[in-house]
mmCIF file of C-alpha atoms in Angstrom:
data_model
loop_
_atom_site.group_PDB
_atom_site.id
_atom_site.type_symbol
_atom_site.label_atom_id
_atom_site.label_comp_id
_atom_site.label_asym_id
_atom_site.label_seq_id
_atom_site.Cartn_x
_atom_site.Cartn_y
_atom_site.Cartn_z
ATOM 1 C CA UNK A 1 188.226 139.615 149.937
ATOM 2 C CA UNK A 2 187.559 136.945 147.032
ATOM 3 C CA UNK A 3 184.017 136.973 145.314
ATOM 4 C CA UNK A 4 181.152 134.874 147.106
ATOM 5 C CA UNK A 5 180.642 132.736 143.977
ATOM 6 C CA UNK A 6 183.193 130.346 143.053
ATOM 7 C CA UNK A 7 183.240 128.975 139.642
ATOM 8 C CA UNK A 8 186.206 128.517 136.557
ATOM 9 C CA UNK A 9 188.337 131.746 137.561
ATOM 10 C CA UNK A 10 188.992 130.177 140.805
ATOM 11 C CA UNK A 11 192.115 128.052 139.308
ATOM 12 C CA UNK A 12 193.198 131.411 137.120
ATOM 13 C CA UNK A 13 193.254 133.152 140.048
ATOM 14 C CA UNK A 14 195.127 130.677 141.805
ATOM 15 C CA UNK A 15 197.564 130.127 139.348
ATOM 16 C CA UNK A 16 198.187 134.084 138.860
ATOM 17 C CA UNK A 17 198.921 134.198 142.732
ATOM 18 C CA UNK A 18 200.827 131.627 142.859
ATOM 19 C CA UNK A 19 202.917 132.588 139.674
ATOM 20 C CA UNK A 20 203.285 136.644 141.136
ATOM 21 C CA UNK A 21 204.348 135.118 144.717
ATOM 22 C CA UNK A 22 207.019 132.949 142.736
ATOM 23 C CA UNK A 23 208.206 135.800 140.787
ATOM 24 C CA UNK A 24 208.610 137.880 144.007
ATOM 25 C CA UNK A 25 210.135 134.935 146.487
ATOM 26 C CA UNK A 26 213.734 136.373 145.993
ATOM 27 C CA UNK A 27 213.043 140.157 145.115
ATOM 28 C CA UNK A 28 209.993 140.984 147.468
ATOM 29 C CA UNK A 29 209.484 138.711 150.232
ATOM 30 C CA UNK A 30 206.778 140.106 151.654
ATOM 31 C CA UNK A 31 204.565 140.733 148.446
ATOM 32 C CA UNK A 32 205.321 137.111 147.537
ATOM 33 C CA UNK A 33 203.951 135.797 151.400
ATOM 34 C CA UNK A 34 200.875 137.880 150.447
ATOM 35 C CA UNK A 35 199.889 136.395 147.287
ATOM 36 C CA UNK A 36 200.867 132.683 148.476
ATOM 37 C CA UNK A 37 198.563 133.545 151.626
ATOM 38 C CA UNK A 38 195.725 134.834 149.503
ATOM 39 C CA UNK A 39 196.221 132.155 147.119
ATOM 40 C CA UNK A 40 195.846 129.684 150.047
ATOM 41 C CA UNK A 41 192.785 131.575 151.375
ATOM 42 C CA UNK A 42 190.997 130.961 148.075
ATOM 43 C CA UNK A 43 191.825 127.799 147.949
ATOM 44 C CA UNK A 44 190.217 126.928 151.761
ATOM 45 C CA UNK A 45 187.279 128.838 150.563
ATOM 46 C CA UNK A 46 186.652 127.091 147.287
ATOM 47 C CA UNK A 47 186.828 123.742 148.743
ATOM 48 C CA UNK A 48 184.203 124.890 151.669
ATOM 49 C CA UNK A 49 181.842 125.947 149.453
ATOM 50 C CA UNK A 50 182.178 123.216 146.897
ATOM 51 C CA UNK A 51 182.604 120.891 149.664
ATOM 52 C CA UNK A 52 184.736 118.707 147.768
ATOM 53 C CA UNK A 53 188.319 118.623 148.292
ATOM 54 C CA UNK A 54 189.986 118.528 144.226
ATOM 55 C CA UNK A 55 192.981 117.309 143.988
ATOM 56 C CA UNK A 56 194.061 120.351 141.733
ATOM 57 C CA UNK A 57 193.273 122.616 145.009
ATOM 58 C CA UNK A 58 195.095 120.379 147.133
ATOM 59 C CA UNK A 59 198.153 119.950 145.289
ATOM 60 C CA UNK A 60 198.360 123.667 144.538
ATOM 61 C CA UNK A 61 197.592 124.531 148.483
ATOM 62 C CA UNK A 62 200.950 121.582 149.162
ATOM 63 C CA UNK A 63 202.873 123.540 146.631
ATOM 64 C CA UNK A 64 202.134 126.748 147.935
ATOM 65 C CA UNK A 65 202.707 125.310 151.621
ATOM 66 C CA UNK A 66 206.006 124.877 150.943
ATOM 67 C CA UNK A 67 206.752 127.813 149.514
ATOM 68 C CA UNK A 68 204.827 129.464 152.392
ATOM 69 C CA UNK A 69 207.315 127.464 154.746
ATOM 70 C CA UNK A 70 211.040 128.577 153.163
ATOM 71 C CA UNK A 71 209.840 132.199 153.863
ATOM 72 C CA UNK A 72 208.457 131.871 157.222
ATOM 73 C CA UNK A 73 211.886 130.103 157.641
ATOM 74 C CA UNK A 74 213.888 132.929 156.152
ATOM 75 C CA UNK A 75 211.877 135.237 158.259
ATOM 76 C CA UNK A 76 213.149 132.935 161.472
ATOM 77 C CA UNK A 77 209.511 132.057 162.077
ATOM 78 C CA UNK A 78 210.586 128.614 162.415
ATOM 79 C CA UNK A 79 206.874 127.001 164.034
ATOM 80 C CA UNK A 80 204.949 128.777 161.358
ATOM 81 C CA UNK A 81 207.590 127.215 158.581
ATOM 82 C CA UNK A 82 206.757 123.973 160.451
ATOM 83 C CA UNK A 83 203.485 124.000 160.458
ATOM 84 C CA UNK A 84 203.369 124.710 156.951
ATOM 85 C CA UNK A 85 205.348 121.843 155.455
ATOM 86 C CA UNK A 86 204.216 119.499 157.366
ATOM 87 C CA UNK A 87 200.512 120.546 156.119
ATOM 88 C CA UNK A 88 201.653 120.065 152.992
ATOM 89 C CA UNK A 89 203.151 116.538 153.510
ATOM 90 C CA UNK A 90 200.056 115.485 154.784
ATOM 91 C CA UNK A 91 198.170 117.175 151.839
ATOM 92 C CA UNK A 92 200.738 115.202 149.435
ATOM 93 C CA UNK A 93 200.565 112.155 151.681
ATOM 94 C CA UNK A 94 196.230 111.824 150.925
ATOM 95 C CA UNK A 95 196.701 112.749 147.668
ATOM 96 C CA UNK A 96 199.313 110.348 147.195
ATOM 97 C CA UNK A 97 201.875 112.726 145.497
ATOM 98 C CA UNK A 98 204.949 110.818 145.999
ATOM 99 C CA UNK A 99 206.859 112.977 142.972
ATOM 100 C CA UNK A 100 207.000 116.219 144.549
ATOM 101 C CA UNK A 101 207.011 115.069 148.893
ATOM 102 C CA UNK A 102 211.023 114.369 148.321
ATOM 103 C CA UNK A 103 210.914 118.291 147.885
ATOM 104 C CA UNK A 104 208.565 118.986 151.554
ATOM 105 C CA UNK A 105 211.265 116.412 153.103
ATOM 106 C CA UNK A 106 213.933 118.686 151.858
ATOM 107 C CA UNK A 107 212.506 121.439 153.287
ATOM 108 C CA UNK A 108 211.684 120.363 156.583
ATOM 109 C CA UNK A 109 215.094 119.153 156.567
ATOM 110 C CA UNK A 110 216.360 121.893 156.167
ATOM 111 C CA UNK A 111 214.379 123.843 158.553
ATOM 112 C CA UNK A 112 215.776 121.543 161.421
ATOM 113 C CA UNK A 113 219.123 122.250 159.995
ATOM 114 C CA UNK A 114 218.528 125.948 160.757
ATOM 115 C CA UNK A 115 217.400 124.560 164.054
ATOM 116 C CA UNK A 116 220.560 122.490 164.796
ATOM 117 C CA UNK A 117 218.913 119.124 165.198
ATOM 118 C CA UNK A 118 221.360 117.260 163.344
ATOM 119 C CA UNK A 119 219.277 113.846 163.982
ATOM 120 C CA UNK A 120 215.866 115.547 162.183
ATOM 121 C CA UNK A 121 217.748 116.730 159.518
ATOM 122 C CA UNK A 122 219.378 113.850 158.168
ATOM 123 C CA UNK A 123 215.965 111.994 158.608
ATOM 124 C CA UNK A 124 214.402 113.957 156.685
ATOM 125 C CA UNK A 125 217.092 114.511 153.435
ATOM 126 C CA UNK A 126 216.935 110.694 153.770
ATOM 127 C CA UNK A 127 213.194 110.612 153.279
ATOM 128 C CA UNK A 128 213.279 113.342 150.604
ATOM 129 C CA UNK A 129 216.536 111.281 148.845
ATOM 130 C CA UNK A 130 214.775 107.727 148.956
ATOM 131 C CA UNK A 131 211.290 109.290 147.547
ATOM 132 C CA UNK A 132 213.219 111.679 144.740
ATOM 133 C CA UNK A 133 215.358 108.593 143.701
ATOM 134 C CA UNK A 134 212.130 106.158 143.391
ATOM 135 C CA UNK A 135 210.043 108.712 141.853
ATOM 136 C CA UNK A 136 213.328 109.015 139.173
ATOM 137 C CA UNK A 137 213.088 112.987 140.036
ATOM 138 C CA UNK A 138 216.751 114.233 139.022
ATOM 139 C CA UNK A 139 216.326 117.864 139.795
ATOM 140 C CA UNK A 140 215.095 116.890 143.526
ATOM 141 C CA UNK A 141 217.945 114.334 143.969
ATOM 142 C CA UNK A 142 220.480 116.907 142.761
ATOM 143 C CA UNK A 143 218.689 119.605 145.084
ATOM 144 C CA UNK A 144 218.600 116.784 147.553
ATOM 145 C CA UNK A 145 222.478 116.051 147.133
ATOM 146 C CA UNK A 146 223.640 119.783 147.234
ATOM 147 C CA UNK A 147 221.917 120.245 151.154
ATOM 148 C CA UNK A 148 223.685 117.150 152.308
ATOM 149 C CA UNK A 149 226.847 118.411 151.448
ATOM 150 C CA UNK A 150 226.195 121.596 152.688
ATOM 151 C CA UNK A 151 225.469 120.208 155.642
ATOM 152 C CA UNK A 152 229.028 117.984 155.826
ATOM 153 C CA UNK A 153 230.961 121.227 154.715
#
């Protein structure tokens, strides 16, 4: 699938994946799951083969876990949704990417919302609030905000 020799067009080709599977989320689910799960594959493989784990790589596979996770959730594939954001808040977690784990939080909130565990959910928009408000992140907050009172409408 991806060329046996890894070098600088690695990230390019990353970044072009996960830029088409962002462009697609809304329009063409599928062809955006595709490129997010090639971009993913690519990513596993470079850090094999380097046998290093960069935190470029990393934070782009937690980025693209999460995006991975709201479709397999829109696609009622709820334990493959699950497994995917929580991989990614562990990813952010060793990395230590506080900034952008308020958004995983929302989103496995959310995915217990869709799974009626009212107890989970709150947890977890607590957990994204409390991290989005300390990392001074306004658009998570307000993203944040807007699920909790969708979920108290």
């Amino acid at each position: 699938m991806f060329q046996k020799t890894h070098g600088q067009n690695d990230s390019i080709i990353v970044e072009d994946l996960y830029t088409l599977g962002n462009k697609k989320q809304y329009s063409d689910i599928q062809d955006s799951k595709a490129n997010f799960e090639k971009a993913v594959q690519l990513i596993d493989s470079v850090i094999l083969l380097k046998k290093t784990e960069s935190p470029y790589y990393l934070h782009k596979k937690a980025l693209i876990l999460d995006r991975l996770s709201y479709i397999y959730r829109k696609e009622i594939d709820y334990e493959l949704s699950l497994k995917a954001v929580l991989k990614s808040i562990e990813i952010k977690n060793n990395i230590e990417d506080t900034y952008t784990l308020s958004e995983s939080y929302l989103i496995l909130g959310k995915l217990y919302y869709r799974r009626n565990d009212t107890i989970k959910t709150l947890e977890n928009y607590n957990k994204a609030l409390f991290l989005a408000e300390k990392n001074r992140n306004s658009k998570s907050s307000i993203d944040i905000l807007n699920a909790y009172s969708a979920y108290f409408i």
